[in-house]
CSV table of C-alpha atoms and ligand atoms in Angstrom, one decimal:
chain,number,residue,atom,x,y,z
C,1098,MET,CA,0.0,0.0,0.0
C,1099,GLU,CA,2.8,2.4,1.0
C,1100,GLU,CA,4.6,1.7,-2.3
C,1101,LYS,CA,1.3,2.3,-4.2
C,1102,LEU,CA,0.6,5.5,-2.4
C,1103,LYS,CA,4.1,6.7,-3.3
C,1104,ARG,CA,3.5,6.0,-7.0
C,1105,VAL,CA,0.2,7.7,-6.9
C,1106,ASN,CA,1.7,10.8,-5.3
C,1107,GLU,CA,4.3,11.0,-8.0
C,1108,LEU,CA,1.7,10.7,-10.7
C,1109,LEU,CA,-0.6,13.3,-9.2
C,1110,THR,CA,2.3,15.8,-8.8
C,1111,LYS,CA,3.4,15.2,-12.4
C,1112,TYR,CA,-0.1,15.9,-13.7
C,1113,HIS,CA,-1.2,18.6,-11.2
C,1114,GLN,CA,-4.0,16.5,-9.8
C,1115,GLU,CA,-2.9,16.3,-6.1
C,1116,HIS,CA,-6.5,17.2,-4.9
C,1117,LEU,CA,-7.5,13.6,-5.7
C,1118,LEU,CA,-6.1,12.6,-2.3
C,1119,THR,CA,-8.1,15.3,-0.5
C,1120,VAL,CA,-10.0,13.0,1.8
C,1121,TYR,CA,-7.8,9.9,1.4
C,1122,ASN,CA,-7.0,9.8,5.1
C,1123,ASN,CA,-10.6,9.8,6.0
C,1124,LEU,CA,-11.5,6.8,3.9
C,1125,ASP,CA,-11.6,3.3,5.2
C,1126,LYS,CA,-8.9,0.8,4.1
C,1127,GLU,CA,-11.1,-0.7,1.3
C,1128,LYS,CA,-12.0,2.7,-0.2
C,1129,GLN,CA,-8.4,3.9,0.1
C,1130,GLU,CA,-7.3,0.9,-1.9
C,1131,LYS,CA,-10.1,1.5,-4.5
C,1132,LEU,CA,-9.1,5.1,-4.9
C,1133,LEU,CA,-5.4,4.3,-5.4
C,1134,ASN,CA,-6.4,1.7,-8.0
C,1135,GLN,CA,-8.7,4.1,-9.8
C,1136,ILE,CA,-5.9,6.7,-10.0
C,1137,LEU,CA,-3.3,4.2,-11.2
C,1138,ALA,CA,-5.8,3.2,-14.0
C,1139,ILE,CA,-6.2,6.7,-15.3
C,1140,ASP,CA,-4.5,7.6,-18.5
C,1141,PHE,CA,-3.4,11.1,-17.5
C,1142,GLU,CA,-1.9,11.9,-20.9
C,1143,GLN,CA,-5.2,11.1,-22.5
C,1144,MET,CA,-7.1,13.2,-19.9
C,1145,GLU,CA,-4.9,16.2,-20.7
C,1146,LYS,CA,-5.6,15.8,-24.4
C,1147,LEU,CA,-9.3,15.5,-23.7
C,1148,TYR,CA,-9.2,18.7,-21.6
C,1149,GLN,CA,-7.4,20.5,-24.4
C,1150,SER,CA,-10.0,19.3,-26.8
C,1151,THR,CA,-12.7,21.2,-24.8
C,1152,LYS,CA,-11.0,24.4,-25.8
C,1153,ILE,CA,-11.3,23.7,-29.5
C,1154,LYS,CA,-14.4,24.2,-31.5
C,1155,PRO,CA,-14.8,21.3,-34.0
C,1156,GLU,CA,-14.4,22.4,-37.6
C,1157,PHE,CA,-16.2,20.7,-40.4
C,1158,LYS,CA,-15.0,22.9,-43.2
C,1159,ASP,CA,-12.5,20.4,-44.5
C,1160,CYS,CA,-15.2,17.7,-44.8
C,1161,LYS,CA,-16.9,17.0,-48.0
C,1162,ILE,CA,-20.5,16.1,-47.0
C,1163,GLU,CA,-22.8,14.4,-49.6
C,1164,PRO,CA,-26.1,12.6,-49.4
C,1165,ILE,CA,-25.8,8.8,-49.0
C,1166,ALA,CA,-27.7,6.3,-51.1
C,1167,TYR,CA,-30.5,4.4,-49.4
C,1168,VAL,CA,-33.3,2.0,-50.3
C,1169,GLU,CA,-36.8,2.2,-48.9
C,1170,LYS,CA,-38.0,-1.1,-47.6
C,1171,ASP,CA,-41.6,-0.4,-48.7
C,1172,LYS,CA,-40.6,0.4,-52.2
C,1173,LEU,CA,-38.2,-2.5,-52.9
C,1174,PRO,CA,-39.3,-4.5,-56.0
C,1175,PHE,CA,-40.9,-7.8,-55.0
C,1176,ASN,CA,-38.1,-10.0,-56.4
C,1177,GLU,CA,-35.4,-8.0,-54.8
C,1178,LYS,CA,-37.1,-8.1,-51.4
C,1179,GLU,CA,-37.6,-11.8,-51.7
C,1180,ASP,CA,-34.0,-12.3,-52.6
C,1181,TYR,CA,-32.8,-10.3,-49.5
C,1182,LEU,CA,-35.3,-12.1,-47.3
C,1183,LYS,CA,-34.1,-15.5,-48.5
C,1184,ILE,CA,-30.4,-14.7,-47.9
C,1185,GLY,CA,-31.1,-13.2,-44.4
C,1186,GLU,CA,-33.4,-16.0,-43.3
C,1187,GLU,CA,-30.9,-18.6,-44.3
C,1188,LYS,CA,-28.2,-16.9,-42.2
C,1189,ILE,CA,-30.5,-16.5,-39.2
C,1190,LYS,CA,-31.6,-20.2,-39.3
C,1191,GLN,CA,-27.9,-21.2,-39.4
C,1192,GLY,CA,-27.4,-19.2,-36.1
C,1193,LYS,CA,-25.2,-16.6,-37.7
C,1194,LEU,CA,-26.9,-13.6,-36.1
C,1195,ALA,CA,-26.2,-12.2,-32.6
C,1196,VAL,CA,-28.0,-9.3,-31.0
C,1197,VAL,CA,-26.5,-6.6,-28.8
C,1198,THR,CA,-28.5,-4.2,-26.7
C,1199,MET,CA,-26.7,-1.1,-25.5
C,1200,ALA,CA,-28.0,-0.5,-22.0
C,1201,GLY,CA,-25.1,1.4,-20.4
C,1202,GLY,CA,-26.6,4.9,-20.6
C,1203,GLN,CA,-27.6,6.9,-17.6
C,1204,GLY,CA,-31.1,7.8,-18.8
C,1205,THR,CA,-30.9,11.1,-17.0
C,1206,ARG,CA,-33.7,12.7,-19.1
C,1207,LEU,CA,-36.2,9.9,-18.2
C,1208,GLY,CA,-35.2,10.1,-14.6
C,1209,HIS,CA,-36.2,6.6,-13.7
C,1210,LYS,CA,-34.5,5.2,-10.7
C,1211,GLY,CA,-32.7,2.1,-12.0
C,1212,PRO,CA,-31.5,1.0,-15.5
C,1213,LYS,CA,-33.8,2.2,-18.3
C,1214,GLY,CA,-34.6,-1.3,-19.4
C,1215,THR,CA,-36.3,-2.0,-16.0
C,1216,PHE,CA,-38.8,0.8,-16.7
C,1217,ASP,CA,-42.4,-0.3,-16.7
C,1218,LEU,CA,-43.8,1.2,-20.0
C,1219,GLY,CA,-47.3,1.4,-18.5
C,1220,LEU,CA,-49.0,-1.4,-20.5
C,1221,SER,CA,-51.7,-3.4,-18.8
C,1222,SER,CA,-49.2,-6.3,-18.7
C,1223,HIS,CA,-46.7,-4.0,-16.9
C,1224,LYS,CA,-43.9,-5.3,-19.0
C,1225,SER,CA,-40.5,-3.7,-18.6
C,1226,ILE,CA,-38.6,-2.4,-21.6
C,1227,PHE,CA,-36.2,-5.4,-21.2
C,1228,GLU,CA,-39.2,-7.8,-21.4
C,1229,ILE,CA,-40.6,-6.0,-24.4
C,1230,LEU,CA,-37.3,-6.3,-26.3
C,1231,CYS,CA,-37.0,-9.9,-25.2
C,1232,ASP,CA,-40.5,-10.7,-26.6
C,1233,THR,CA,-39.3,-9.9,-30.1
C,1234,LEU,CA,-36.3,-12.2,-29.7
C,1235,LYS,CA,-38.4,-15.0,-28.4
C,1236,GLU,CA,-40.7,-14.6,-31.4
C,1237,ALA,CA,-37.8,-14.6,-33.9
C,1238,LYS,CA,-36.2,-17.6,-32.2
C,1239,ALA,CA,-39.4,-19.6,-32.5
C,1240,LYS,CA,-40.0,-18.5,-36.1
C,1241,TYR,CA,-36.5,-19.4,-37.3
C,1242,GLN,CA,-35.9,-22.3,-34.9
C,1243,ALA,CA,-32.5,-20.8,-34.4
C,1244,ARG,CA,-30.2,-19.9,-31.6
C,1245,ILE,CA,-29.9,-16.1,-31.3
C,1246,PRO,CA,-27.4,-15.1,-28.6
C,1247,TRP,CA,-28.3,-11.9,-26.8
C,1248,TYR,CA,-25.5,-9.6,-25.3
C,1249,LEU,CA,-26.3,-6.7,-23.1
C,1250,MET,CA,-23.9,-3.8,-22.6
C,1251,THR,CA,-24.2,-2.3,-19.2
C,1252,SER,CA,-22.1,0.2,-17.3
C,1253,ILE,CA,-20.3,-0.1,-14.0
C,1254,GLU,CA,-23.1,2.0,-12.5
C,1255,ASN,CA,-26.0,-0.1,-13.6
C,1256,ASN,CA,-24.6,-3.6,-14.2
C,1257,TYR,CA,-25.5,-5.1,-10.8
C,1258,ASP,CA,-29.1,-3.9,-11.0
C,1259,THR,CA,-29.5,-5.0,-14.6
C,1260,VAL,CA,-28.2,-8.5,-13.9
C,1261,LYS,CA,-30.4,-8.8,-10.8
C,1262,PHE,CA,-33.4,-7.7,-12.7
C,1263,PHE,CA,-32.9,-10.5,-15.3
C,1264,GLU,CA,-32.4,-13.1,-12.6
C,1265,LYS,CA,-35.5,-12.0,-10.7
C,1266,ASN,CA,-37.5,-12.2,-13.9
C,1267,ASN,CA,-36.1,-15.6,-14.9
C,1268,TYR,CA,-34.6,-14.1,-18.0
C,1269,PHE,CA,-38.1,-13.5,-19.3
C,1270,GLY,CA,-38.2,-17.1,-20.5
C,1271,TYR,CA,-35.2,-16.7,-22.8
C,1272,PRO,CA,-32.5,-19.4,-22.5
C,1273,LYS,CA,-30.2,-18.1,-19.8
C,1274,GLU,CA,-27.1,-19.5,-21.5
C,1275,GLU,CA,-27.9,-17.3,-24.6
C,1276,ILE,CA,-27.7,-14.1,-22.5
C,1277,LYS,CA,-24.4,-12.4,-21.7
C,1278,PHE,CA,-23.8,-9.1,-20.0
C,1279,PHE,CA,-20.7,-7.1,-20.6
C,1280,ILE,CA,-19.6,-3.8,-19.0
C,1281,GLN,CA,-18.5,-0.7,-21.0
C,1282,GLY,CA,-15.6,1.5,-20.1
C,1283,GLU,CA,-15.6,4.7,-18.1
C,1284,LEU,CA,-13.6,7.9,-18.1
C,1285,PRO,CA,-13.1,10.4,-15.3
C,1286,MET,CA,-15.1,13.6,-15.4
C,1287,LEU,CA,-13.2,16.9,-15.5
C,1288,SER,CA,-13.9,20.3,-14.0
C,1289,GLU,CA,-13.8,23.4,-16.2
C,1290,GLU,CA,-10.2,23.9,-15.0
C,1291,GLY,CA,-9.2,20.4,-16.1
C,1292,LYS,CA,-9.2,18.9,-12.6
C,1293,ILE,CA,-10.4,15.3,-12.3
C,1294,LEU,CA,-13.5,15.3,-10.1
C,1295,LEU,CA,-14.1,13.4,-6.9
C,1296,THR,CA,-17.5,11.8,-6.0
C,1297,GLU,CA,-19.2,12.8,-2.8
C,1298,GLU,CA,-17.5,9.9,-1.0
C,1299,GLY,CA,-14.1,10.9,-2.2
C,1300,LEU,CA,-13.5,8.5,-5.1
C,1301,VAL,CA,-12.7,9.3,-8.7
C,1302,LYS,CA,-15.9,10.5,-10.4
C,1303,GLN,CA,-16.2,8.5,-13.6
C,1304,ALA,CA,-18.9,8.3,-16.3
C,1305,ALA,CA,-19.6,5.7,-19.0
C,1306,ASP,CA,-17.6,6.4,-22.2
C,1307,GLY,CA,-20.6,6.6,-24.5
C,1308,HIS,CA,-22.3,4.1,-26.8
C,1309,GLY,CA,-19.2,4.2,-29.0
C,1310,GLY,CA,-17.4,2.5,-26.2
C,1311,ILE,CA,-19.1,-0.7,-27.3
C,1312,PHE,CA,-16.3,-1.9,-29.7
C,1313,GLU,CA,-13.6,-1.6,-27.1
C,1314,ALA,CA,-15.8,-3.3,-24.5
C,1315,MET,CA,-16.7,-6.1,-26.8
C,1316,HIS,CA,-13.1,-6.8,-27.4
C,1317,LYS,CA,-11.9,-6.4,-23.8
C,1318,ASP,CA,-14.8,-8.4,-22.3
C,1319,GLY,CA,-14.3,-11.3,-24.7
C,1320,VAL,CA,-17.6,-10.8,-26.5
C,1321,VAL,CA,-16.0,-10.8,-30.0
C,1322,LYS,CA,-14.1,-14.0,-29.1
C,1323,ASP,CA,-17.3,-15.6,-27.9
C,1324,MET,CA,-19.1,-14.6,-31.1
C,1325,LEU,CA,-16.4,-16.0,-33.3
C,1326,GLU,CA,-16.4,-19.3,-31.4
C,1327,LYS,CA,-20.2,-19.4,-32.0
C,1328,GLY,CA,-19.7,-18.8,-35.7
C,1329,ILE,CA,-21.5,-15.5,-35.6
C,1330,GLU,CA,-21.3,-13.5,-38.8
C,1331,TRP,CA,-23.7,-10.6,-38.3
C,1332,VAL,CA,-24.3,-8.5,-35.1
C,1333,PHE,CA,-27.3,-6.3,-34.7
C,1334,ILE,CA,-26.5,-3.5,-32.3
C,1335,GLY,CA,-29.4,-1.4,-31.0
C,1336,GLY,CA,-30.3,0.9,-28.1
C,1337,VAL,CA,-32.4,-0.3,-25.1
C,1338,ASP,CA,-34.8,2.6,-25.4
C,1339,ASN,CA,-36.6,1.9,-28.6
C,1340,VAL,CA,-39.6,-0.3,-27.8
C,1341,LEU,CA,-40.3,-1.1,-31.4
C,1342,VAL,CA,-36.7,-2.0,-32.3
C,1343,LYS,CA,-36.7,-4.9,-34.8
C,1344,MET,CA,-33.5,-6.7,-33.8
C,1345,VAL,CA,-33.9,-9.7,-36.1
C,1346,ASP,CA,-34.4,-8.4,-39.7
C,1347,PRO,CA,-33.5,-10.8,-42.5
C,1348,ILE,CA,-34.1,-8.1,-45.2
C,1349,LEU,CA,-31.5,-5.8,-43.6
C,1350,MET,CA,-29.0,-8.7,-43.5
C,1351,GLY,CA,-29.8,-9.7,-47.1
C,1352,LEU,CA,-29.3,-6.2,-48.3
C,1353,ALA,CA,-25.9,-5.9,-46.6
C,1354,GLU,CA,-24.8,-9.3,-47.9
C,1355,LYS,CA,-25.9,-8.6,-51.5
C,1356,ASN,CA,-24.2,-5.2,-51.5
C,1357,HIS,CA,-21.0,-6.5,-50.0
C,1358,ALA,CA,-21.3,-4.0,-47.2
C,1359,LEU,CA,-19.8,-4.7,-43.8
C,1360,ALA,CA,-22.6,-2.8,-42.1
C,1361,ALA,CA,-26.2,-1.8,-42.7
C,1362,GLY,CA,-28.2,0.9,-40.9
C,1363,LYS,CA,-31.9,1.5,-40.6
C,1364,SER,CA,-33.2,5.0,-41.0
C,1365,VAL,CA,-36.6,6.7,-40.7
C,1366,VAL,CA,-37.3,9.8,-42.7
C,1367,LYS,CA,-37.0,13.0,-40.8
C,1368,ALA,CA,-40.3,14.3,-39.5
C,1369,ASN,CA,-39.4,17.8,-40.7
C,1370,PRO,CA,-36.2,19.5,-41.8
C,1371,GLN,CA,-35.7,21.0,-38.4
C,1372,GLU,CA,-36.1,17.7,-36.4
C,1373,ARG,CA,-33.2,17.4,-33.9
C,1374,VAL,CA,-31.8,14.1,-35.1
C,1375,GLY,CA,-28.5,13.0,-36.8
C,1376,VAL,CA,-28.8,12.0,-40.4
C,1377,PHE,CA,-26.9,9.5,-42.5
C,1378,CYS,CA,-24.6,11.1,-45.1
C,1379,LYS,CA,-21.2,10.6,-46.8
C,1380,LYS,CA,-18.3,12.4,-45.2
C,1381,ASN,CA,-15.2,12.5,-47.4
C,1382,GLY,CA,-16.6,9.6,-49.4
C,1383,ARG,CA,-17.3,7.4,-46.4
C,1384,PRO,CA,-20.6,6.6,-44.6
C,1385,SER,CA,-21.2,8.9,-41.6
C,1386,VAL,CA,-23.8,10.7,-39.6
C,1387,ILE,CA,-24.1,14.4,-39.5
C,1388,GLU,CA,-25.6,15.8,-36.3
C,1389,TYR,CA,-28.4,18.3,-36.2
C,1390,THR,CA,-26.0,20.8,-34.5
C,1391,GLU,CA,-23.6,20.5,-37.5
C,1392,ILE,CA,-26.0,20.6,-40.5
C,1393,THR,CA,-26.5,23.9,-42.2
C,1394,GLU,CA,-30.0,25.3,-42.8
C,1395,GLU,CA,-29.5,25.0,-46.5
C,1396,MET,CA,-28.5,21.3,-46.3
C,1397,ALA,CA,-31.3,20.5,-43.9
C,1398,ASN,CA,-33.9,21.8,-46.4
C,1399,ALA,CA,-32.3,20.6,-49.7
C,1400,ARG,CA,-34.5,18.1,-51.7
C,1401,ASP,CA,-34.0,15.9,-54.7
C,1402,GLU,CA,-36.2,15.8,-57.9
C,1403,GLN,CA,-38.7,13.6,-56.2
C,1404,GLY,CA,-39.1,16.0,-53.4
C,1405,GLU,CA,-37.3,13.8,-50.8
C,1406,LEU,CA,-35.0,15.5,-48.3
C,1407,LEU,CA,-31.4,15.0,-49.5
C,1408,TYR,CA,-30.4,14.6,-45.8
C,1409,GLY,CA,-33.5,13.0,-44.5
C,1410,GLU,CA,-32.4,9.6,-43.3
C,1411,SER,CA,-32.4,9.8,-39.5
C,1412,HIS,CA,-30.0,7.6,-37.7
C,1413,ILE,CA,-32.1,5.6,-35.1
C,1414,LEU,CA,-29.3,3.5,-33.5
C,1415,CYS,CA,-30.4,0.3,-35.3
C,1416,ASN,CA,-27.3,-1.0,-37.1
C,1417,LEU,CA,-26.1,-4.3,-38.3
C,1418,PHE,CA,-22.4,-5.0,-38.4
C,1419,ASN,CA,-20.5,-7.9,-39.9
C,1420,ILE,CA,-18.2,-9.4,-37.3
C,1421,LYS,CA,-15.2,-8.5,-39.6
C,1422,ALA,CA,-16.3,-4.8,-39.2
C,1423,ILE,CA,-16.4,-5.1,-35.4
C,1424,THR,CA,-12.9,-6.5,-35.4
C,1425,GLN,CA,-11.7,-3.8,-37.7
C,1426,ILE,CA,-13.3,-0.9,-35.8
C,1427,GLY,CA,-12.1,-2.2,-32.5
C,1428,GLU,CA,-8.5,-2.0,-33.5
C,1429,ASN,CA,-8.4,1.7,-32.7
C,1430,LYS,CA,-10.3,3.9,-30.2
C,1431,LEU,CA,-13.1,6.1,-31.6
C,1432,PRO,CA,-12.8,9.8,-31.0
C,1433,TYR,CA,-14.3,11.3,-27.8
C,1434,HIS,CA,-16.8,14.1,-27.8
C,1435,GLN,CA,-17.3,16.3,-24.8
C,1436,ALA,CA,-20.6,17.0,-23.0
C,1437,HIS,CA,-20.9,19.9,-20.6
C,1438,LYS,CA,-22.9,18.5,-17.6
C,1439,LYS,CA,-24.0,19.3,-14.1
C,1440,ALA,CA,-22.0,17.1,-11.7
C,1441,THR,CA,-22.0,17.1,-7.9
C,1442,TYR,CA,-18.5,16.7,-6.6
C,1443,LEU,CA,-16.3,17.0,-3.6
C,1444,ASN,CA,-14.0,20.1,-3.7
C,1445,GLU,CA,-10.5,20.5,-2.4
C,1446,LYS,CA,-11.7,21.5,1.0
C,1447,GLY,CA,-13.8,18.3,1.2
C,1448,GLU,CA,-17.1,20.2,0.7
C,1449,ILE,CA,-19.9,18.7,-1.4
C,1450,ILE,CA,-20.7,21.1,-4.3
C,1451,VAL,CA,-24.1,20.8,-6.0
C,1452,PRO,CA,-24.0,22.9,-9.1
C,1453,GLU,CA,-26.9,24.8,-10.5
C,1454,LYS,CA,-25.5,25.0,-14.0
C,1455,PRO,CA,-23.2,22.7,-16.1
C,1456,ASN,CA,-19.8,22.7,-14.4
C,1457,ALA,CA,-18.0,19.6,-15.7
C,1458,TYR,CA,-17.0,17.7,-18.8
C,1459,LYS,CA,-18.0,14.2,-19.6
C,1460,PHE,CA,-16.4,12.4,-22.5
C,1461,GLU,CA,-18.2,10.0,-24.8
C,1462,ALA,CA,-17.6,8.1,-28.0
C,1463,PHE,CA,-20.4,7.8,-30.5
C,1464,ILE,CA,-21.2,4.5,-32.3
C,1465,PHE,CA,-21.8,6.3,-35.6
C,1466,ASP,CA,-18.2,7.5,-35.7
C,1467,SER,CA,-17.4,3.9,-36.5
C,1468,PHE,CA,-19.1,4.1,-39.9
C,1469,GLU,CA,-16.3,6.3,-41.3
C,1470,ARG,CA,-14.0,3.3,-40.8
C,1471,LEU,CA,-16.0,1.3,-43.4
C,1472,ASP,CA,-15.9,1.7,-47.1
C,1473,ASN,CA,-19.6,1.5,-47.5
C,1474,MET,CA,-22.8,0.9,-45.6
C,1475,ALA,CA,-26.2,-0.2,-46.8
C,1476,ILE,CA,-28.9,2.1,-45.6
C,1477,MET,CA,-32.6,1.0,-45.4
C,1478,ARG,CA,-35.4,3.4,-44.7
C,1479,VAL,CA,-38.1,1.8,-42.6
C,1480,ARG,CA,-41.5,3.1,-41.4
C,1481,ARG,CA,-41.2,5.1,-38.2
C,1482,GLU,CA,-44.5,3.8,-36.8
C,1483,GLU,CA,-43.3,0.2,-37.2
C,1484,GLU,CA,-39.8,0.5,-35.9
C,1485,PHE,CA,-39.1,3.6,-33.9
C,1486,ALA,CA,-40.7,4.4,-30.5
C,1487,PRO,CA,-38.0,5.9,-28.4
C,1488,VAL,CA,-38.2,6.5,-24.6
C,1489,LYS,CA,-36.0,9.4,-23.9
C,1490,ASN,CA,-37.8,12.1,-21.9
C,1491,ALA,CA,-40.0,11.8,-18.9
C,1492,GLU,CA,-42.8,13.8,-20.7
C,1493,GLY,CA,-43.7,15.2,-24.1
C,1494,VAL,CA,-41.9,14.0,-27.2
C,1495,ASP,CA,-40.2,10.6,-27.1
C,1496,SER,CA,-41.6,9.9,-23.7
C,1497,PRO,CA,-43.2,6.7,-22.2
C,1498,GLU,CA,-46.5,8.1,-23.2
C,1499,THR,CA,-45.7,8.5,-26.9
C,1500,ALA,CA,-43.7,5.2,-27.0
C,1501,ARG,CA,-46.6,3.3,-25.3
C,1502,LYS,CA,-49.1,4.7,-27.9
C,1503,LEU,CA,-46.9,3.7,-30.8
C,1504,TYR,CA,-46.3,0.2,-29.2
C,1505,GLN,CA,-50.0,-0.3,-28.6
C,1506,GLU,CA,-50.9,0.9,-32.1
C,1507,PHE,CA,-48.4,-1.4,-33.7
C,1508,HIS,CA,-49.4,-4.5,-31.7
C,1509,LYS,CA,-53.1,-3.4,-31.7
C,1510,ILE,CA,-53.3,-3.8,-27.9
C,1511,LYS,CA,-54.5,-1.7,-25.0
I,430,UTP,P1,-28.7,8.2,-25.1
I,430,UTP,O1,-27.8,8.9,-25.9
I,430,UTP,O2,-30.2,8.5,-25.3
I,430,UTP,O3,-28.4,8.4,-23.6
I,430,UTP,O4,-28.5,6.7,-25.3
I,430,UTP,P2,-29.0,7.8,-22.2
I,430,UTP,O5,-27.9,7.7,-21.3
I,430,UTP,O6,-29.8,6.6,-22.4
I,430,UTP,O7,-30.0,9.0,-21.8
I,430,UTP,P3,-29.7,10.5,-21.3
I,430,UTP,O8,-29.1,11.2,-22.4
I,430,UTP,O9,-28.9,10.4,-20.1
I,430,UTP,O10,-31.1,11.0,-21.0
I,430,UTP,C1,-28.9,6.0,-26.5
I,430,UTP,C2,-28.6,4.5,-26.2
I,430,UTP,O11,-27.2,4.3,-26.0
I,430,UTP,C3,-27.0,3.6,-24.8
I,430,UTP,C4,-28.2,3.9,-24.0
I,430,UTP,O12,-28.4,3.0,-22.9
I,430,UTP,C5,-29.3,3.9,-25.0
I,430,UTP,O13,-29.7,2.6,-25.3
I,430,UTP,N1,-25.8,4.2,-24.2
I,430,UTP,C6,-25.6,5.5,-24.1
I,430,UTP,C7,-24.9,3.3,-23.7
I,430,UTP,O14,-25.1,2.0,-23.7
I,430,UTP,N2,-23.7,3.8,-23.1
I,430,UTP,C8,-23.5,5.1,-23.0
I,430,UTP,O15,-22.4,5.5,-22.4
I,430,UTP,C9,-24.4,6.0,-23.5
């Protein structure tokens, strides 16, 4: 312990983060050990770079942005659709598909106490979001008589509660051996002065590293290895908070296979040019997503000869990746983006500070930054009312109320 403390002190002096030991002497032995281990695991050089990045406004002027080609599922010629369906169904029956649900987010906007997947959507059945998602997998499993492994990405913060919830609910009747949890990475949060923050109890304040952390986590936690051993070729990766997510879609898979694309993404057409969603595009010739904060007014309103928005394909976090793409993407970290957040912390005097406005930086990688590592990607527009019912906010748009209505309408239930 003495030796460890010495090493920690040297590191903290070097990187001007000495305040991290503010309450060290008041912690019990177990927490002291935990704090030292947390500090030794920090990549301080990376944290310094991330802090510098908060001072730079991202520039897009060097990027060539163009519309991306897409197909509309509803308008696919009959033969083409049948062809995709056949290819995809064959793969699914052979057990070549795995599904990953990203459930590591904090769900701050929803404000539910506990992991978002444990939220009761308010149906008369009182099914949780996890159970609703599982229903679609059970249905597909029965339809194709196939094994469909289900992986769930959690965070250090919500892993325990998530696993317990599955145990308590007997895995919703899904084969237990087909369900695997893995935990995404975390990064320390920084003050506006570049100091690493402490939690109220005096440990390093960490936050999940964004949904883009999935590739690194899949490699580190042995998920890719497990998939390869199972002979998985295609991996559907979706968010936990879309109660209409169609995780097993043979047409999407057939489309990707037929186009020799290592990934395929589903889109829904933007509700209006101003809708605050990211849209698929080509950036410097590669597939990408341009966020609503980056798109110009002119681009957002531009239409083709048929009157369709040129940048109208909203990214809905429903993507299919070939296992080769997952391996390729996981070789290098995705870039981090900063979010300015309110974070309660312990200051250098050992006082708990509860901010009234954003006071800290959190760093997140985005899954869609991975698209630029691929040569091409097949995009398929689907119907919003059939595949997209997000639960984001406690009330209003994209809330449990709107998602429940869409779910009930689609399933024709009360
Ligand atoms: P959101 O970007 O909507 O974030 O996540 P969130 O954490 O759920 O909600 P807010 O912003 O705090 O209100 C979209 C999807 O990505 C997952 C979420 O669980 C959700 O399925 N996600 C997000 C992760 O798995 N890890 C993360 O670090 C962030």
